[in-house]
JSON list of C-alpha atoms in Angstrom, two decimals:
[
{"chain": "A", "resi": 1, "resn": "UNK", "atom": "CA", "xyz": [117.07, 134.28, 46.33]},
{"chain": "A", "resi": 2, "resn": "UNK", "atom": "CA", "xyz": [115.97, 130.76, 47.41]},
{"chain": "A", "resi": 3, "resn": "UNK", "atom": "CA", "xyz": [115.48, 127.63, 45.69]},
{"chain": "A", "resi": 4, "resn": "UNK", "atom": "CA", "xyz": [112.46, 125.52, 47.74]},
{"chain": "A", "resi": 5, "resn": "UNK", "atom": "CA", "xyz": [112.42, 121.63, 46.85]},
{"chain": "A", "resi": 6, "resn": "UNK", "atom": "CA", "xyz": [109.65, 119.03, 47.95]},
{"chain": "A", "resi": 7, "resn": "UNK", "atom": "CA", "xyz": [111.72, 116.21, 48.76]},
{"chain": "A", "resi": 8, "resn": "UNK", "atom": "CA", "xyz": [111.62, 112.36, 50.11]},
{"chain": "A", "resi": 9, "resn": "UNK", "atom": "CA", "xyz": [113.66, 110.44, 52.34]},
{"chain": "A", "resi": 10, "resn": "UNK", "atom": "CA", "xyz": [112.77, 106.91, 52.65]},
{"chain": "A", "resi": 11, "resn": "UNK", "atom": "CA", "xyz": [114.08, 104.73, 55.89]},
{"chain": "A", "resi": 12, "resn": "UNK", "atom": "CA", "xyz": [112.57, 101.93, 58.04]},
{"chain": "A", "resi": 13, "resn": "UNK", "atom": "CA", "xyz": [110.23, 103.04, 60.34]},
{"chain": "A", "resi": 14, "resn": "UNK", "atom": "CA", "xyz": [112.41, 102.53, 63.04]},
{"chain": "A", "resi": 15, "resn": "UNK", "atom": "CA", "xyz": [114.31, 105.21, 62.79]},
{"chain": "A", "resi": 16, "resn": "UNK", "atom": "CA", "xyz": [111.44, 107.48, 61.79]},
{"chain": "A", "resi": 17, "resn": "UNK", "atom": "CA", "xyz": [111.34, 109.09, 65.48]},
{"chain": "A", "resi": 18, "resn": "UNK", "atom": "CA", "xyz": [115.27, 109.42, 65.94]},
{"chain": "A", "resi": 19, "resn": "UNK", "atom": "CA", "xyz": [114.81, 111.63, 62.33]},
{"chain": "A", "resi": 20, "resn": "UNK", "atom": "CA", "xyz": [111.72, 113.51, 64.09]},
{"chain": "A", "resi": 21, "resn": "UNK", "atom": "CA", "xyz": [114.00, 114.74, 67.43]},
{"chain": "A", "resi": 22, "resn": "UNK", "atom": "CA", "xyz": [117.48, 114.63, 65.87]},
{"chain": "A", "resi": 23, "resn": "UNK", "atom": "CA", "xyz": [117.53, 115.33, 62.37]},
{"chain": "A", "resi": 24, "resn": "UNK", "atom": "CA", "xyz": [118.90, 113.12, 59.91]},
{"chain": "A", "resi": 25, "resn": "UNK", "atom": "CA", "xyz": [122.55, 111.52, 60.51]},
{"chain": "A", "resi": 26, "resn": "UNK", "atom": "CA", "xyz": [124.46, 111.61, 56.72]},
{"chain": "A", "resi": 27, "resn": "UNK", "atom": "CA", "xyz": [125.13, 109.23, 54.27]},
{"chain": "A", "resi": 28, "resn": "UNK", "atom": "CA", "xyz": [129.40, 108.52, 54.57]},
{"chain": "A", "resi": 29, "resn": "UNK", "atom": "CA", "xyz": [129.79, 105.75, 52.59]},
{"chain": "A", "resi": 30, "resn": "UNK", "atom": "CA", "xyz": [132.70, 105.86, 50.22]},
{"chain": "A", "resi": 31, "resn": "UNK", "atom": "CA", "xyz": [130.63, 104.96, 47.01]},
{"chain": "A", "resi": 32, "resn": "UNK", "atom": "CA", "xyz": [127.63, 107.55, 47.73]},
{"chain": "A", "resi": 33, "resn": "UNK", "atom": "CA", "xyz": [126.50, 109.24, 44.52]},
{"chain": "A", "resi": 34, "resn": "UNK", "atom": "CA", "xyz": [126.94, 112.77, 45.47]},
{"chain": "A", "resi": 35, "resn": "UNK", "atom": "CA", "xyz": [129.22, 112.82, 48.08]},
{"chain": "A", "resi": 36, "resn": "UNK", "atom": "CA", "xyz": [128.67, 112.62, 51.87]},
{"chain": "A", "resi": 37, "resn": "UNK", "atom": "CA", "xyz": [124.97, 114.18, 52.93]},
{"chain": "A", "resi": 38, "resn": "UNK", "atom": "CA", "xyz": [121.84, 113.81, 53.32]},
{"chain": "A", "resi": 39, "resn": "UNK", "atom": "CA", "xyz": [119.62, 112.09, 50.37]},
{"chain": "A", "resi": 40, "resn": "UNK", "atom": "CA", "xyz": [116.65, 112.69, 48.94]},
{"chain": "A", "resi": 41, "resn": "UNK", "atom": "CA", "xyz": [114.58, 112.25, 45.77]},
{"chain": "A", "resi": 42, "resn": "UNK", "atom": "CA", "xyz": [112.93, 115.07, 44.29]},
{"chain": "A", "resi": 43, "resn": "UNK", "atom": "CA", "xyz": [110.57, 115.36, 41.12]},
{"chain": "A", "resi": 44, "resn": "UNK", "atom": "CA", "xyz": [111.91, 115.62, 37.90]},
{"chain": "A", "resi": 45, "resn": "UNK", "atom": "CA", "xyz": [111.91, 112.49, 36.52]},
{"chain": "A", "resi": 46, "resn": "UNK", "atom": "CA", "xyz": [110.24, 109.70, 38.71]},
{"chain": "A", "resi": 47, "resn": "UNK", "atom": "CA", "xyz": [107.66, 110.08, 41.21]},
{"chain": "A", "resi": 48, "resn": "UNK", "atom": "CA", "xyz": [109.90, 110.87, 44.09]},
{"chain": "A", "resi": 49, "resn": "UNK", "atom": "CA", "xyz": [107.90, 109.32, 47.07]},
{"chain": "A", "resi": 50, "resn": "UNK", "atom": "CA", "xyz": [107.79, 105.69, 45.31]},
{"chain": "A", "resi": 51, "resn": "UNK", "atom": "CA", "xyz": [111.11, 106.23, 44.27]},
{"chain": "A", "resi": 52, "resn": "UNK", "atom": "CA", "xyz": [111.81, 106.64, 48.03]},
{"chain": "A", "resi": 53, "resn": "UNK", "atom": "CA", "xyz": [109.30, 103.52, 48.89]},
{"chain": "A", "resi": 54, "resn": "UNK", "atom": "CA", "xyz": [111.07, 101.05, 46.26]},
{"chain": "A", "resi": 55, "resn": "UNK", "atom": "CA", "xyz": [114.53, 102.36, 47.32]},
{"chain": "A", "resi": 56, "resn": "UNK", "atom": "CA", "xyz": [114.15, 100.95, 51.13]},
{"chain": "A", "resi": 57, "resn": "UNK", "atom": "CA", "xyz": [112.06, 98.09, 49.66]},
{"chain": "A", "resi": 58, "resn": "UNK", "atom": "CA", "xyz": [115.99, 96.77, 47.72]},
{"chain": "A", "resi": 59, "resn": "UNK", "atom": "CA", "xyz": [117.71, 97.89, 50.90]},
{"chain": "A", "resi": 60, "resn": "UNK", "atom": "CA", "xyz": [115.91, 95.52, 53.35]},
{"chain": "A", "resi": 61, "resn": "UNK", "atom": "CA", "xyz": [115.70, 92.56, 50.68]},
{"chain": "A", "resi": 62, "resn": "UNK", "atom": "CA", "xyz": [117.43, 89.56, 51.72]},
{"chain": "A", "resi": 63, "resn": "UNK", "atom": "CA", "xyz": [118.69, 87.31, 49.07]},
{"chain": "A", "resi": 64, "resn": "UNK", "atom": "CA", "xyz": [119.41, 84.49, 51.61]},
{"chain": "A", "resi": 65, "resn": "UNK", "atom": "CA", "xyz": [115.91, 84.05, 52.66]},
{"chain": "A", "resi": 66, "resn": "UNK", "atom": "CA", "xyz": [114.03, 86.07, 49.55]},
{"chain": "A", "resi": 67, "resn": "UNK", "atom": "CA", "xyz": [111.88, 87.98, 52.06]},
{"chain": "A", "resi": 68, "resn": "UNK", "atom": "CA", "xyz": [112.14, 91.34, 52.72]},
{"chain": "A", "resi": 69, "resn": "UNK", "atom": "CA", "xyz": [113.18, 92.38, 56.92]},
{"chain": "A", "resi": 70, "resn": "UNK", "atom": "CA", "xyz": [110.58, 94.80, 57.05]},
{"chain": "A", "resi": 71, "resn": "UNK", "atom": "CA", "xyz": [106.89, 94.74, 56.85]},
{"chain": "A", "resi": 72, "resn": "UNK", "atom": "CA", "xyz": [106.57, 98.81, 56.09]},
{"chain": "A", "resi": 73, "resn": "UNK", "atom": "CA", "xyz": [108.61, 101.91, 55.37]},
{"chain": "A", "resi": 74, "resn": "UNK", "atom": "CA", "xyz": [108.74, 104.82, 55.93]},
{"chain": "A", "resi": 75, "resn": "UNK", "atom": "CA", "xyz": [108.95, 108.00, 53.59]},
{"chain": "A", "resi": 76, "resn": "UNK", "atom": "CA", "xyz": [109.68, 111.53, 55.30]},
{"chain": "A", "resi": 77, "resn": "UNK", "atom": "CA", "xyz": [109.04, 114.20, 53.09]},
{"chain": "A", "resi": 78, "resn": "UNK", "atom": "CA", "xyz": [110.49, 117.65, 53.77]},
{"chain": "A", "resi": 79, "resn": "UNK", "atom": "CA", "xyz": [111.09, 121.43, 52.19]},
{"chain": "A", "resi": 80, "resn": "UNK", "atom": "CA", "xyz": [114.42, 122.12, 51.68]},
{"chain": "A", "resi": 81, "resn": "UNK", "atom": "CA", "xyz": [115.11, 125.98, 51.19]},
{"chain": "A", "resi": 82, "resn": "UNK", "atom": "CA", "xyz": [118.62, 126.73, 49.65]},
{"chain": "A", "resi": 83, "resn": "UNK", "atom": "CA", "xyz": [120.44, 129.93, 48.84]},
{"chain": "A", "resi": 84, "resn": "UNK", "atom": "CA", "xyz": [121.09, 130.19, 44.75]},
{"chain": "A", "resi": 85, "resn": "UNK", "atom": "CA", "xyz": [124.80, 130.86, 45.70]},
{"chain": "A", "resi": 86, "resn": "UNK", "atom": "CA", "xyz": [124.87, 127.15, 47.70]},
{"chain": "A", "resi": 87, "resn": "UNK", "atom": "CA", "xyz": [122.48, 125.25, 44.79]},
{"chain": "A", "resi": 88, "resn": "UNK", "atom": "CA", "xyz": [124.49, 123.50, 43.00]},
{"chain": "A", "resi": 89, "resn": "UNK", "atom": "CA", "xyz": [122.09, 121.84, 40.69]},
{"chain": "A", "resi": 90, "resn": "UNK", "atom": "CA", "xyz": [123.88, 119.53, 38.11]},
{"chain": "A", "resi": 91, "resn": "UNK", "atom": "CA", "xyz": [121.09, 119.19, 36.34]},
{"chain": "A", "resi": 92, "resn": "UNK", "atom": "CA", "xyz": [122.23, 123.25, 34.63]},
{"chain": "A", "resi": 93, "resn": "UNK", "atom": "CA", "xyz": [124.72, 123.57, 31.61]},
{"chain": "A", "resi": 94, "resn": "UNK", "atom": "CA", "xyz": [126.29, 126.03, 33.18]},
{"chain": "A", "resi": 95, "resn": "UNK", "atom": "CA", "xyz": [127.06, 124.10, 36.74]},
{"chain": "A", "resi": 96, "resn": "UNK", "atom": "CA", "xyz": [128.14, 120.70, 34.98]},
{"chain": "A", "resi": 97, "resn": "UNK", "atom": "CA", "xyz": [131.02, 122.66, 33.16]},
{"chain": "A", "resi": 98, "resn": "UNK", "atom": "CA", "xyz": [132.21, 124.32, 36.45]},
{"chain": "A", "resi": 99, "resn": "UNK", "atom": "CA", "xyz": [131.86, 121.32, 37.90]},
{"chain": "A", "resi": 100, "resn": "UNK", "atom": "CA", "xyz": [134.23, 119.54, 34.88]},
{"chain": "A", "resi": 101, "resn": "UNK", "atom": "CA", "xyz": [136.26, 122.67, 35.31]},
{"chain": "A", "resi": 102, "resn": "UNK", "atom": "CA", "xyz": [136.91, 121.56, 38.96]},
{"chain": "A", "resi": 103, "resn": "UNK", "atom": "CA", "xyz": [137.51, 117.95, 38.54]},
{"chain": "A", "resi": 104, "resn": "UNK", "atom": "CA", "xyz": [140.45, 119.13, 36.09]},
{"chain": "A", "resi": 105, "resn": "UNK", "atom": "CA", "xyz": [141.87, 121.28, 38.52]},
{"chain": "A", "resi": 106, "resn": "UNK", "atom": "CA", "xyz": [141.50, 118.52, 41.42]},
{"chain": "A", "resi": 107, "resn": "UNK", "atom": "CA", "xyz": [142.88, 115.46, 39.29]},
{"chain": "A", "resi": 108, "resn": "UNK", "atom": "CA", "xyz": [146.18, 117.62, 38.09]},
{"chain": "A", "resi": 109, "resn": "UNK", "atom": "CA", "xyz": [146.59, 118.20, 41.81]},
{"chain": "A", "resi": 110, "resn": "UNK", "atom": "CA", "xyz": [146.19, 114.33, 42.73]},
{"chain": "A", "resi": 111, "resn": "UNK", "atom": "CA", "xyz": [149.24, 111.65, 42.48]},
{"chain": "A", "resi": 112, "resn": "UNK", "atom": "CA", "xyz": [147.92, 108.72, 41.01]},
{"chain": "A", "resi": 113, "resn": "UNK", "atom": "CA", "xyz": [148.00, 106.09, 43.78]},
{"chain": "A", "resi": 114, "resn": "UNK", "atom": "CA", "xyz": [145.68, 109.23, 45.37]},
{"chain": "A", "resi": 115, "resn": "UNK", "atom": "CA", "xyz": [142.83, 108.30, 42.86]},
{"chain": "A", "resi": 116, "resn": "UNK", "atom": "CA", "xyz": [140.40, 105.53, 43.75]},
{"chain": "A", "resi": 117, "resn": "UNK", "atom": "CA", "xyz": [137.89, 104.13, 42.35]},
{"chain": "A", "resi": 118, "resn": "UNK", "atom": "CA", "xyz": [134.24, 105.05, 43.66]},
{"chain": "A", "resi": 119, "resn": "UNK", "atom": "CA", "xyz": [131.47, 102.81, 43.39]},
{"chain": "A", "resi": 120, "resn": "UNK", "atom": "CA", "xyz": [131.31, 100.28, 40.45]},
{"chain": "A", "resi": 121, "resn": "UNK", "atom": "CA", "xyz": [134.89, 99.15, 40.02]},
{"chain": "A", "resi": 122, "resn": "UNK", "atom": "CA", "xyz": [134.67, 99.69, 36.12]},
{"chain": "A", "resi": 123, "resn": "UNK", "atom": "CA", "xyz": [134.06, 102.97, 35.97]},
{"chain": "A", "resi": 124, "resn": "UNK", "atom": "CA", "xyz": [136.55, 105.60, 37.31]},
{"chain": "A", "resi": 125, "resn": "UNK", "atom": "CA", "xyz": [135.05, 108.55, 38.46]},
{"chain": "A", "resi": 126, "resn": "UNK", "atom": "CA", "xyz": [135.80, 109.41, 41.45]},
{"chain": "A", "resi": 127, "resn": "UNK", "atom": "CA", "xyz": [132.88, 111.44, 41.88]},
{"chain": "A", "resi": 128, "resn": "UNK", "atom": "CA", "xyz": [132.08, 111.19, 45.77]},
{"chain": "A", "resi": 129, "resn": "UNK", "atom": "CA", "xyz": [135.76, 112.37, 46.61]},
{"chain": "A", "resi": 130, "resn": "UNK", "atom": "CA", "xyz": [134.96, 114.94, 43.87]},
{"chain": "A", "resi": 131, "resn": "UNK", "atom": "CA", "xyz": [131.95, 115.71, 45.64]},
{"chain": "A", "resi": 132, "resn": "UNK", "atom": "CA", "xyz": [133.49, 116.27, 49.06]},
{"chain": "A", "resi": 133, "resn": "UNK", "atom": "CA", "xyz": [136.48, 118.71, 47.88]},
{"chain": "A", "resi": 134, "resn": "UNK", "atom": "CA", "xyz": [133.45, 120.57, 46.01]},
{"chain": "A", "resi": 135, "resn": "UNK", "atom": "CA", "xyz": [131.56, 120.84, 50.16]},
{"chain": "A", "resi": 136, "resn": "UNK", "atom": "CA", "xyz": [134.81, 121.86, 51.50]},
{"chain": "A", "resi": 137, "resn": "UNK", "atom": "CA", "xyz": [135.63, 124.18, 48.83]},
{"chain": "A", "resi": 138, "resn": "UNK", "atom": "CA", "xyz": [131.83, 125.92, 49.16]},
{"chain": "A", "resi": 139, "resn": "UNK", "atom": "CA", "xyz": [130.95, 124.55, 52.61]},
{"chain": "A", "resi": 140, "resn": "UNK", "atom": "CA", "xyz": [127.34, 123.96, 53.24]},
{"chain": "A", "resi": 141, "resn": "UNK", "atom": "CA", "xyz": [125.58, 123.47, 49.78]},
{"chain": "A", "resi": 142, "resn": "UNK", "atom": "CA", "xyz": [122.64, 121.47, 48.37]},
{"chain": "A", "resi": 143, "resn": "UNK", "atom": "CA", "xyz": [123.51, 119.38, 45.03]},
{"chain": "A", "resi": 144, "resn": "UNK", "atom": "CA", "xyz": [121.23, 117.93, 42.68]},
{"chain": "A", "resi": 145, "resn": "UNK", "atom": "CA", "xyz": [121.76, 115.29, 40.38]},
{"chain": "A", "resi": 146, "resn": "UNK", "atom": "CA", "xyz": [120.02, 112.84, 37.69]},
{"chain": "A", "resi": 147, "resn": "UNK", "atom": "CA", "xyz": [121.03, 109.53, 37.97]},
{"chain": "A", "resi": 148, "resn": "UNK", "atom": "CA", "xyz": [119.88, 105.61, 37.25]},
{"chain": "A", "resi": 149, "resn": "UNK", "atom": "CA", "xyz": [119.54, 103.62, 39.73]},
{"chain": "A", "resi": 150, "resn": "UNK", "atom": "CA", "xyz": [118.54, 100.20, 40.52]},
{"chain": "A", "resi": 151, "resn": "UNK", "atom": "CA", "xyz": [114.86, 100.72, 41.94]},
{"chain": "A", "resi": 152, "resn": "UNK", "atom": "CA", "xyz": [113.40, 96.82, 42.01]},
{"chain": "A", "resi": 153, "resn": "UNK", "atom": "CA", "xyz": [115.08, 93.88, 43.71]},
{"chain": "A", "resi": 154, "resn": "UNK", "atom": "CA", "xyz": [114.50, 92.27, 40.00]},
{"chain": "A", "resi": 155, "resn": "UNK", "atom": "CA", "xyz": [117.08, 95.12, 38.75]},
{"chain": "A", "resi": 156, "resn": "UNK", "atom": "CA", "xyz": [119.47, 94.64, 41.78]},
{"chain": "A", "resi": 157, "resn": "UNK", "atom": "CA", "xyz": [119.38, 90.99, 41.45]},
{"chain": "A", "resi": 158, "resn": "UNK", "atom": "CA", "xyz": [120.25, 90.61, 37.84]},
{"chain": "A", "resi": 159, "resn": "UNK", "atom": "CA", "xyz": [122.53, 93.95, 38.20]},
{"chain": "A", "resi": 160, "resn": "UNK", "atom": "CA", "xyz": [120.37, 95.67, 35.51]},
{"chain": "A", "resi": 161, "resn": "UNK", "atom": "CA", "xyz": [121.99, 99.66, 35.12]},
{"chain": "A", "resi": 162, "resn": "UNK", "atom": "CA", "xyz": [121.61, 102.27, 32.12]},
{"chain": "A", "resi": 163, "resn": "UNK", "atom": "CA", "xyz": [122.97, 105.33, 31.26]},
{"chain": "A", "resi": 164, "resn": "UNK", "atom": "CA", "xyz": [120.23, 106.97, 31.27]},
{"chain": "A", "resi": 165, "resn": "UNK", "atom": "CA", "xyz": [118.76, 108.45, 34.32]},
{"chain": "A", "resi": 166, "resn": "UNK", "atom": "CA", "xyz": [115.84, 107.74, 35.71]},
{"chain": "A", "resi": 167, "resn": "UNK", "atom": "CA", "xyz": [115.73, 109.94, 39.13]},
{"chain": "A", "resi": 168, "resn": "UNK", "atom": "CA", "xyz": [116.66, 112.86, 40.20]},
{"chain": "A", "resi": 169, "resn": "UNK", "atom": "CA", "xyz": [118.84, 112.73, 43.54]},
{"chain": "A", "resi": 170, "resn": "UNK", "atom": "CA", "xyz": [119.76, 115.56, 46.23]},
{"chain": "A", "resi": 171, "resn": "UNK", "atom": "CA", "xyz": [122.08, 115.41, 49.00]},
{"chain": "A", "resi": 172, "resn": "UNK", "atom": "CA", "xyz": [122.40, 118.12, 51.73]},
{"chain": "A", "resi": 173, "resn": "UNK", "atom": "CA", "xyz": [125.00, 118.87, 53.68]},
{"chain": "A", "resi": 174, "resn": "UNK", "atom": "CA", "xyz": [125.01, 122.21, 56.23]},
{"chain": "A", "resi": 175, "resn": "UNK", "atom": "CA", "xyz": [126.95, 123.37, 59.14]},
{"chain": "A", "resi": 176, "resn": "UNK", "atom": "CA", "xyz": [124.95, 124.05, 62.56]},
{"chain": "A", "resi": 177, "resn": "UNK", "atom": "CA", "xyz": [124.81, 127.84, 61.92]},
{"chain": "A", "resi": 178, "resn": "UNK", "atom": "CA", "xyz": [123.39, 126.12, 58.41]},
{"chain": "A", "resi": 179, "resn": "UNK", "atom": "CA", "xyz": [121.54, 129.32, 55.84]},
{"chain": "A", "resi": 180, "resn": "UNK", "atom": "CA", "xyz": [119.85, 125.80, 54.57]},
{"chain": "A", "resi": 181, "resn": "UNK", "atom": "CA", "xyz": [116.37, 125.93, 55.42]},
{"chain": "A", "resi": 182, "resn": "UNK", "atom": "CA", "xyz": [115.00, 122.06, 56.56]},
{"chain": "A", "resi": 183, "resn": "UNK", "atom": "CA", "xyz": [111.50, 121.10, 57.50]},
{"chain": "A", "resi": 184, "resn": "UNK", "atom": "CA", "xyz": [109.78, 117.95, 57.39]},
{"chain": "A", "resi": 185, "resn": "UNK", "atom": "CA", "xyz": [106.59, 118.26, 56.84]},
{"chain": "A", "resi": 186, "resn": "UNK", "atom": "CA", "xyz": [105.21, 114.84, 56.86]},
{"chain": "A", "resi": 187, "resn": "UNK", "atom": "CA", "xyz": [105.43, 110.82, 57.38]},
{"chain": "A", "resi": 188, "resn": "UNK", "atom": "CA", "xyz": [104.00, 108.46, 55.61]},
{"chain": "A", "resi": 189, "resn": "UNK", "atom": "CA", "xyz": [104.11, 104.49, 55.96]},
{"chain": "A", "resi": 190, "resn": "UNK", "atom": "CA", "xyz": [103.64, 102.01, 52.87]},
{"chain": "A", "resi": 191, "resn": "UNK", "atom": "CA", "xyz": [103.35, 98.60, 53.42]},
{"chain": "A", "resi": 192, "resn": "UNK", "atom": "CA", "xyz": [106.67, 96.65, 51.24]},
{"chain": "A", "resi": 193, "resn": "UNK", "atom": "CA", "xyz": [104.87, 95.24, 47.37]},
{"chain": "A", "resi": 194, "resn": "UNK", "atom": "CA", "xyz": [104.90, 91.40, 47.24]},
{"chain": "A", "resi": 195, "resn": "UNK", "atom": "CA", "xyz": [108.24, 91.35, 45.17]},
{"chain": "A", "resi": 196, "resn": "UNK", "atom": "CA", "xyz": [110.40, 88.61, 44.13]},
{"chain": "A", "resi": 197, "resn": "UNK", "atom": "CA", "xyz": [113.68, 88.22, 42.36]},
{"chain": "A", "resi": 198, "resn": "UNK", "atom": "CA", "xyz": [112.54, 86.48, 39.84]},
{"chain": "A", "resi": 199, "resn": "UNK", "atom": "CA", "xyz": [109.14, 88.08, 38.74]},
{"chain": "A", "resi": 200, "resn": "UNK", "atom": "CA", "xyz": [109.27, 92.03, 39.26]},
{"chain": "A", "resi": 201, "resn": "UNK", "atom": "CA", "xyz": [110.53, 94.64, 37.31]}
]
């Protein structure tokens, strides 16, 4: 059985023809949400093609100059076909307590000095090393996620977060010989809204 999911990638538009011929290169920053991958949003909770719009919009803000470094961006949107065995959608009762079951199992088998923090430094979750034992445990996989984050330079500048979530996230990894099905099936450019620090939400 396969799971299909419509999903968005925003970038600048310069690297929209590198994406076109060579695929996309993964996230590998220590503090990524899910893990190294691939992101997307998909639907769920926000529109996922402005979520992908006012995500690049915060990323090419500069607070220096309070002009954005980009006059457009760029959202690819793509069908992602996944295997139910490699779907590991944490959005389901049933995957969030095998996922708890395996951060258990990982922390008993991690000294102390071993565990880092990820991300915000008040908050120990380690979730992105979590996230990469979980790929190397399964290999290729697709996993889905709500989450809150930060979508205006308003709620970046101020450092605005919740607890509740207010997107819904994806991040693929696969191997060459990947069972993922990827296809990008359009590109769209926006020009960048007229935001500024101090007056947008």
């Amino acid at each position: 059985m396969l799971i299909e999911y419509v999903a968005y990638h925003g970038t600048v538009p310069s690297r929209v023809e590198s994406i076109l011929t060579s695929g996309l290169w993964p996230s590998v920053n220590p503090d990524d949400w899910l893990g190294k991958g691939a992101y997307f949003f998909i639907d769920g909770l926000r529109d996922p093609r402005e979520s992908a719009i006012d995500w690049v919009a915060c990323s090419v803000w500069d607070n220096k100059t309070r002009t954005f470094r980009e006059d457009k961006v760029a959202v690819i949107k793509a069908i992602i076909r996944v295997p139910a065995d490699k779907n590991v959608d944490l959005r389901e009762a049933a995957k969030i307590r095998a996922f708890h079951q395996f951060r258990r199992e990982w922390i008993k088998g991690r000294r102390g000095g071993e565990l880092r923090v990820s991300g915000r430094p008040e908050v120990r979750t380690y979730d992105a090393e979590l996230f990469d034992a979980i790929k190397l445990s399964q290999g290729e996989c697709v996993i889905v996620s709500n989450f809150h984050i930060q979508l205006s330079v308003r709620e970046r500048f101020l450092r605005l977060d919740s607890r509740i979530p207010n997107v819904v996230v994806l991040c693929m990894i696969t191997d060459p010989d990947s069972s993922i099905g990827f296809e990008i099936t359009g590109v769209e450019m926006f020009d960048l809204p007229e935001w500024t620090c101090e007056g947008n939400g």
